[in-house]
Tab-separated table of C-alpha atoms in Angstrom:
chain	number	residue	atom	x	y	z
A	795	MET	CA	14.346	0.552	9.173
A	796	ASN	CA	12.288	-1.073	6.845
A	797	ARG	CA	9.522	1.369	7.438
A	798	LEU	CA	12.117	4.033	6.588
A	799	ILE	CA	12.753	2.259	3.321
A	800	ILE	CA	8.857	1.841	2.567
A	801	LEU	CA	8.331	5.707	3.560
A	802	THR	CA	11.165	6.790	1.325
A	803	ILE	CA	9.907	4.847	-1.618
A	804	SER	CA	6.429	5.900	-1.114
A	805	VAL	CA	7.609	9.737	-1.184
A	806	PHE	CA	9.372	9.319	-4.267
A	807	SER	CA	6.737	7.356	-6.269
A	808	ALA	CA	4.058	9.690	-4.954
A	809	LEU	CA	5.360	12.996	-6.172
A	810	ASN	CA	7.760	11.553	-8.937
A	811	VAL	CA	6.161	8.422	-10.264
A	812	PHE	CA	8.308	7.159	-12.971
A	813	ALA	CA	10.291	10.626	-12.930
A	814	GLN	CA	6.932	12.325	-13.575
A	815	GLY	CA	4.768	14.695	-11.310
A	816	PRO	CA	1.022	15.084	-11.435
A	817	PRO	CA	-0.420	17.080	-14.427
A	818	ILE	CA	-0.945	20.882	-13.851
A	819	PHE	CA	-4.995	21.206	-14.919
A	820	THR	CA	-5.988	17.539	-14.489
A	821	GLU	CA	-6.478	15.502	-11.431
A	822	THR	CA	-4.098	12.540	-10.733
A	823	PRO	CA	-5.117	9.229	-9.321
A	824	ILE	CA	-1.772	8.863	-7.730
A	825	LEU	CA	-2.035	9.586	-3.732
A	826	LEU	CA	0.588	11.065	-1.769
A	827	GLY	CA	3.071	8.687	0.045
A	828	LEU	CA	2.181	6.420	2.923
A	829	ASP	CA	0.265	8.424	5.550
A	830	GLY	CA	1.304	11.610	4.063
A	831	GLY	CA	0.223	15.030	4.001
A	832	GLY	CA	0.950	17.724	1.317
A	833	MET	CA	0.137	21.332	0.413
A	834	ARG	CA	-0.491	22.786	-3.066
A	835	THR	CA	-0.725	26.677	-3.524
A	836	PHE	CA	-0.497	28.535	-7.007
A	837	GLY	CA	-1.312	31.922	-8.393
A	838	ARG	CA	-3.752	32.175	-11.156
A	839	PHE	CA	-4.358	35.073	-13.697
A	840	ILE	CA	-7.515	34.945	-15.613
A	841	VAL	CA	-7.474	37.684	-18.202
A	842	LYS	CA	-11.309	38.393	-19.564
A	843	GLU	CA	-12.484	40.970	-21.935
A	844	ASN	CA	-14.019	42.826	-19.342
A	845	ALA	CA	-12.069	42.163	-15.972
A	846	THR	CA	-8.926	40.670	-14.725
A	847	VAL	CA	-9.164	38.038	-12.140
A	848	TYR	CA	-6.366	36.985	-9.623
A	849	VAL	CA	-6.918	33.822	-7.745
A	850	GLN	CA	-4.635	32.199	-4.867
A	851	PRO	CA	-5.721	28.671	-4.012
A	852	LEU	CA	-4.552	26.751	-1.166
A	853	ALA	CA	-5.021	22.639	-1.065
A	854	ILE	CA	-4.053	20.577	1.810
A	855	PRO	CA	-4.570	16.928	1.117
A	856	TYR	CA	-3.816	14.109	3.803
A	857	ASN	CA	-3.847	10.615	3.249
A	858	LEU	CA	-6.162	8.107	5.185
A	859	GLY	CA	-3.805	5.008	4.592
A	860	SER	CA	-2.717	4.139	0.967
A	861	LYS	CA	-5.987	4.184	-0.836
A	862	THR	CA	-8.083	7.185	0.487
A	863	GLN	CA	-7.281	10.838	0.856
A	864	ILE	CA	-9.262	13.800	2.229
A	865	GLY	CA	-8.233	17.451	1.845
A	866	ILE	CA	-9.749	21.032	1.800
A	867	ALA	CA	-9.155	23.726	-0.571
A	868	GLY	CA	-9.752	27.536	-0.016
A	869	ARG	CA	-9.114	30.398	-2.116
A	870	PHE	CA	-8.450	34.070	-2.111
A	871	ILE	CA	-9.777	36.184	-5.134
A	872	ASN	CA	-9.267	39.632	-6.350
A	873	ILE	CA	-11.404	40.816	-9.380
A	874	ASN	CA	-10.413	44.096	-11.252
A	875	PRO	CA	-13.373	44.938	-13.529
A	876	ASN	CA	-12.762	47.345	-16.363
A	877	ASN	CA	-13.706	50.871	-15.397
A	878	PHE	CA	-14.864	49.844	-11.923
A	879	GLU	CA	-13.327	49.414	-8.441
A	880	SER	CA	-11.539	46.083	-7.722
A	881	VAL	CA	-13.127	43.624	-5.172
A	882	SER	CA	-11.284	41.267	-3.196
A	883	GLY	CA	-11.941	38.451	-0.521
A	884	PHE	CA	-12.361	34.887	0.337
A	885	GLY	CA	-14.009	32.611	-1.983
A	886	ASP	CA	-15.872	29.216	-1.580
A	887	LEU	CA	-14.258	26.436	0.513
A	888	THR	CA	-14.058	22.900	-1.008
A	889	PHE	CA	-13.889	19.547	0.800
A	890	PHE	CA	-12.589	16.648	-1.148
A	891	LEU	CA	-12.424	12.843	-0.969
A	892	LYS	CA	-10.357	10.436	-3.168
A	893	GLN	CA	-10.643	6.677	-3.117
A	894	GLN	CA	-8.653	4.414	-5.328
A	895	LEU	CA	-10.859	2.013	-6.968
A	896	TYR	CA	-8.217	-0.105	-9.234
A	897	GLN	CA	-4.403	-0.493	-9.349
A	898	LYS	CA	-2.423	-2.591	-11.855
A	899	ASP	CA	1.384	-2.131	-11.749
A	900	GLY	CA	3.869	-3.771	-14.254
A	901	LYS	CA	7.423	-3.326	-14.902
A	902	GLY	CA	8.001	0.194	-15.338
A	903	LYS	CA	4.332	1.128	-15.735
A	904	THR	CA	1.115	1.675	-13.560
A	905	PHE	CA	-2.777	2.075	-14.322
A	906	ARG	CA	-4.786	3.502	-11.577
A	907	ILE	CA	-8.553	4.692	-11.227
A	908	ILE	CA	-9.721	6.814	-8.402
A	909	ALA	CA	-13.349	8.203	-7.582
A	910	LYS	CA	-13.352	11.951	-6.326
A	911	LEU	CA	-15.992	13.853	-4.615
A	912	ASP	CA	-15.825	17.718	-4.208
A	913	GLN	CA	-18.226	19.493	-1.937
A	914	VAL	CA	-18.482	23.190	-2.392
A	915	PHE	CA	-19.563	25.253	0.819
A	916	PRO	CA	-20.408	28.592	-0.351
A	917	ILE	CA	-19.054	30.810	2.180
A	918	GLY	CA	-17.557	33.379	-0.123
A	919	LYS	CA	-18.647	37.024	0.066
A	920	THR	CA	-21.536	37.513	-2.036
A	921	SER	CA	-22.484	41.042	-1.259
A	922	SER	CA	-20.018	42.705	-3.358
A	923	ILE	CA	-20.520	43.602	-7.252
A	924	PRO	CA	-18.782	41.437	-8.814
A	925	SER	CA	-19.642	38.474	-6.265
A	926	ILE	CA	-16.558	36.838	-4.676
A	927	GLY	CA	-18.532	33.648	-3.649
A	928	SER	CA	-20.850	31.549	-5.889
A	929	ASP	CA	-23.873	31.446	-3.337
A	930	SER	CA	-24.160	27.842	-4.548
A	931	TRP	CA	-23.915	24.676	-2.757
A	932	GLN	CA	-22.134	22.273	-5.279
A	933	SER	CA	-21.518	18.383	-5.248
A	934	GLN	CA	-19.142	17.010	-7.951
A	935	LEU	CA	-18.395	13.251	-8.485
A	936	SER	CA	-15.648	12.183	-10.990
A	937	LEU	CA	-13.530	9.298	-12.060
A	938	VAL	CA	-9.927	10.183	-12.480
A	939	THR	CA	-7.601	7.706	-14.705
A	940	GLY	CA	-3.972	7.569	-15.153
A	941	TYR	CA	-1.637	5.412	-17.195
A	942	VAL	CA	2.056	6.285	-16.292
A	943	THR	CA	5.436	4.648	-18.108
A	944	LEU	CA	8.855	5.479	-17.883
A	945	LYS	CA	8.507	7.582	-20.926
A	946	TYR	CA	5.002	9.337	-20.652
A	947	GLY	CA	2.073	9.703	-18.577
A	948	ILE	CA	-1.607	9.938	-19.861
A	949	TYR	CA	-4.473	11.263	-17.559
A	950	GLY	CA	-8.184	11.582	-17.743
A	951	GLN	CA	-11.055	12.679	-15.730
A	952	VAL	CA	-14.802	12.823	-16.367
A	953	GLY	CA	-17.318	13.959	-13.822
A	954	TYR	CA	-20.457	15.700	-13.126
A	955	ASN	CA	-21.174	18.959	-10.897
A	956	ILE	CA	-24.542	19.338	-9.357
A	957	THR	CA	-25.274	22.773	-8.143
A	958	SER	CA	-27.861	24.747	-6.246
A	959	ASN	CA	-29.741	28.152	-6.545
A	960	GLY	CA	-30.605	28.391	-10.091
A	961	LEU	CA	-26.978	27.816	-11.227
A	962	PRO	CA	-26.632	25.433	-14.257
A	963	ASP	CA	-25.158	21.817	-13.526
A	964	ASN	CA	-22.045	20.934	-15.627
A	965	LEU	CA	-20.232	17.935	-17.121
A	966	ILE	CA	-16.516	18.131	-16.810
A	967	TYR	CA	-13.683	16.456	-18.799
A	968	ASN	CA	-9.994	16.519	-18.678
A	969	ALA	CA	-7.155	14.896	-20.442
A	970	ALA	CA	-3.343	15.445	-20.210
A	971	PHE	CA	-0.283	14.161	-21.343
A	972	VAL	CA	2.917	14.353	-19.493
A	973	TYR	CA	6.524	13.708	-21.019
A	974	PRO	CA	9.690	14.175	-19.065
A	975	LEU	CA	12.192	15.898	-21.234
A	976	LEU	CA	15.495	14.931	-19.045
A	977	PRO	CA	16.988	11.668	-18.394
A	978	GLN	CA	15.890	10.072	-14.932
A	979	GLU	CA	18.026	10.468	-11.982
A	980	TYR	CA	17.948	10.232	-8.200
A	981	PRO	CA	17.446	12.360	-6.180
A	982	PRO	CA	14.924	13.858	-8.875
A	983	ASN	CA	15.695	16.934	-11.012
A	984	GLN	CA	13.232	16.740	-13.665
A	985	LEU	CA	11.789	19.017	-16.333
A	986	ASN	CA	8.169	17.704	-17.642
A	987	LEU	CA	6.034	19.099	-20.381
A	988	ASN	CA	2.333	18.880	-19.877
A	989	ILE	CA	-0.225	19.532	-22.561
A	990	GLY	CA	-3.913	18.821	-22.337
A	991	ILE	CA	-7.621	19.884	-22.714
A	992	ASN	CA	-10.077	21.034	-20.262
A	993	GLY	CA	-13.627	21.327	-20.888
A	994	ASN	CA	-17.094	22.158	-19.313
A	995	PHE	CA	-20.341	21.488	-20.780
A	996	PHE	CA	-23.498	23.283	-19.133
A	997	THR	CA	-26.199	20.981	-19.545
A	998	ASP	CA	-28.881	23.441	-18.366
A	999	VAL	CA	-28.238	26.048	-20.970
A	1000	ASN	CA	-26.378	23.639	-23.508
A	1001	SER	CA	-23.114	25.615	-23.874
A	1002	ASN	CA	-19.727	24.474	-23.656
A	1003	THR	CA	-16.158	25.785	-22.759
A	1004	ILE	CA	-12.808	24.037	-24.016
A	1005	LEU	CA	-9.547	25.242	-22.786
A	1006	ALA	CA	-5.989	24.006	-24.650
A	1007	SER	CA	-3.674	23.975	-22.018
A	1008	GLY	CA	0.268	23.616	-21.856
A	1009	GLY	CA	2.849	23.845	-19.069
A	1010	ILE	CA	6.243	23.316	-17.768
A	1011	GLN	CA	7.011	21.277	-14.350
A	1012	TRP	CA	10.355	21.254	-12.635
A	1013	ILE	CA	10.578	18.545	-9.862
A	1014	THR	CA	13.486	19.775	-7.828
A	1015	SER	CA	13.736	17.095	-4.966
A	1016	LYS	CA	11.628	14.038	-3.853
A	1017	THR	CA	9.257	16.367	-1.678
A	1018	ALA	CA	8.693	19.584	-3.861
A	1019	LEU	CA	7.911	20.680	-7.397
A	1020	PHE	CA	7.496	24.198	-9.312
A	1021	GLU	CA	5.023	24.737	-12.041
A	1022	ALA	CA	3.711	26.833	-14.617
A	1023	GLY	CA	1.255	26.675	-17.256
A	1024	LEU	CA	-1.173	28.857	-19.877
A	1025	GLN	CA	-4.919	27.927	-20.926
A	1026	ILE	CA	-6.129	29.503	-24.100
A	1027	PRO	CA	-9.998	28.954	-24.986
A	1028	ILE	CA	-10.711	27.481	-28.234
A	1029	VAL	CA	-14.594	26.826	-27.525
A	1030	GLU	CA	-16.377	29.318	-25.270
A	1031	GLU	CA	-20.091	29.670	-25.645
A	1032	VAL	CA	-20.485	32.901	-23.427
A	1033	PRO	CA	-21.453	36.416	-23.994
A	1034	GLU	CA	-18.829	38.382	-25.561
A	1035	ALA	CA	-18.185	40.511	-22.604
A	1036	GLN	CA	-17.344	37.461	-20.394
A	1037	LYS	CA	-14.877	35.697	-22.857
A	1038	THR	CA	-11.758	34.687	-21.436
A	1039	ASN	CA	-8.491	35.688	-23.329
A	1040	TYR	CA	-6.126	33.390	-21.557
A	1041	VAL	CA	-5.471	31.882	-17.915
A	1042	LEU	CA	-1.959	32.145	-16.646
A	1043	THR	CA	-0.955	29.548	-13.783
A	1044	PHE	CA	2.065	29.144	-11.716
A	1045	GLY	CA	2.614	27.373	-8.300
A	1046	THR	CA	4.479	24.820	-6.324
A	1047	ARG	CA	3.582	21.461	-4.707
A	1048	ILE	CA	5.314	20.267	-1.458
A	1049	LEU	CA	4.886	16.752	0.369
A	1050	ILE	CA	4.727	17.407	4.168
A	1051	PHE	CA	5.022	14.161	6.669
């Protein structure tokens, strides 16, 4: 009976800590419920000057205890270049590891820090034009922080991505603010407003990309949520033909035990 109570509290607080879900475009330091597994899948339309790209990722995380999480993420990609035939296939595979470094809880609030490692395995198809895979081994280490209260959540991420095969290394920096739009209730039925910034600085070529993001998240129960968001470039130092017009994302997250 005690374990059932602990499990119920863990599920609720993992997906809906203080009536908030994880940010849409920024990592969260809040891990899944006790000994839990989950799934996240979402569609992403990337509209560029010279092509339209659709990406369908699937991420499966699993907790190893209360402070450690591992997982894999794969993606199906379809690229429709202007005036050329479309190309589709499975992209690179990513293994990730999250380790909690710090946690301080107070009345109606929590502050947490985790370290996250992403290792990309370049298994995506590279024989097509344009290429589906990156043809590059990539290792990214980042710190993720989150301060969540009853009224709002503030999240941040800073990391460095090391690449191979001549691709430029890059520094990533993300920030998000999550604000609940409805009064808290249990079982959860919550709308959350997400706003944020997502940036990449490519160190080898001294170029920068910054996207402003916004979205809505609907938490329908203690184990599921739905989300949709829009990203618009505000700084994009790339050739004109490769510039992004906007990125549209919609998807779901589900806890599975």
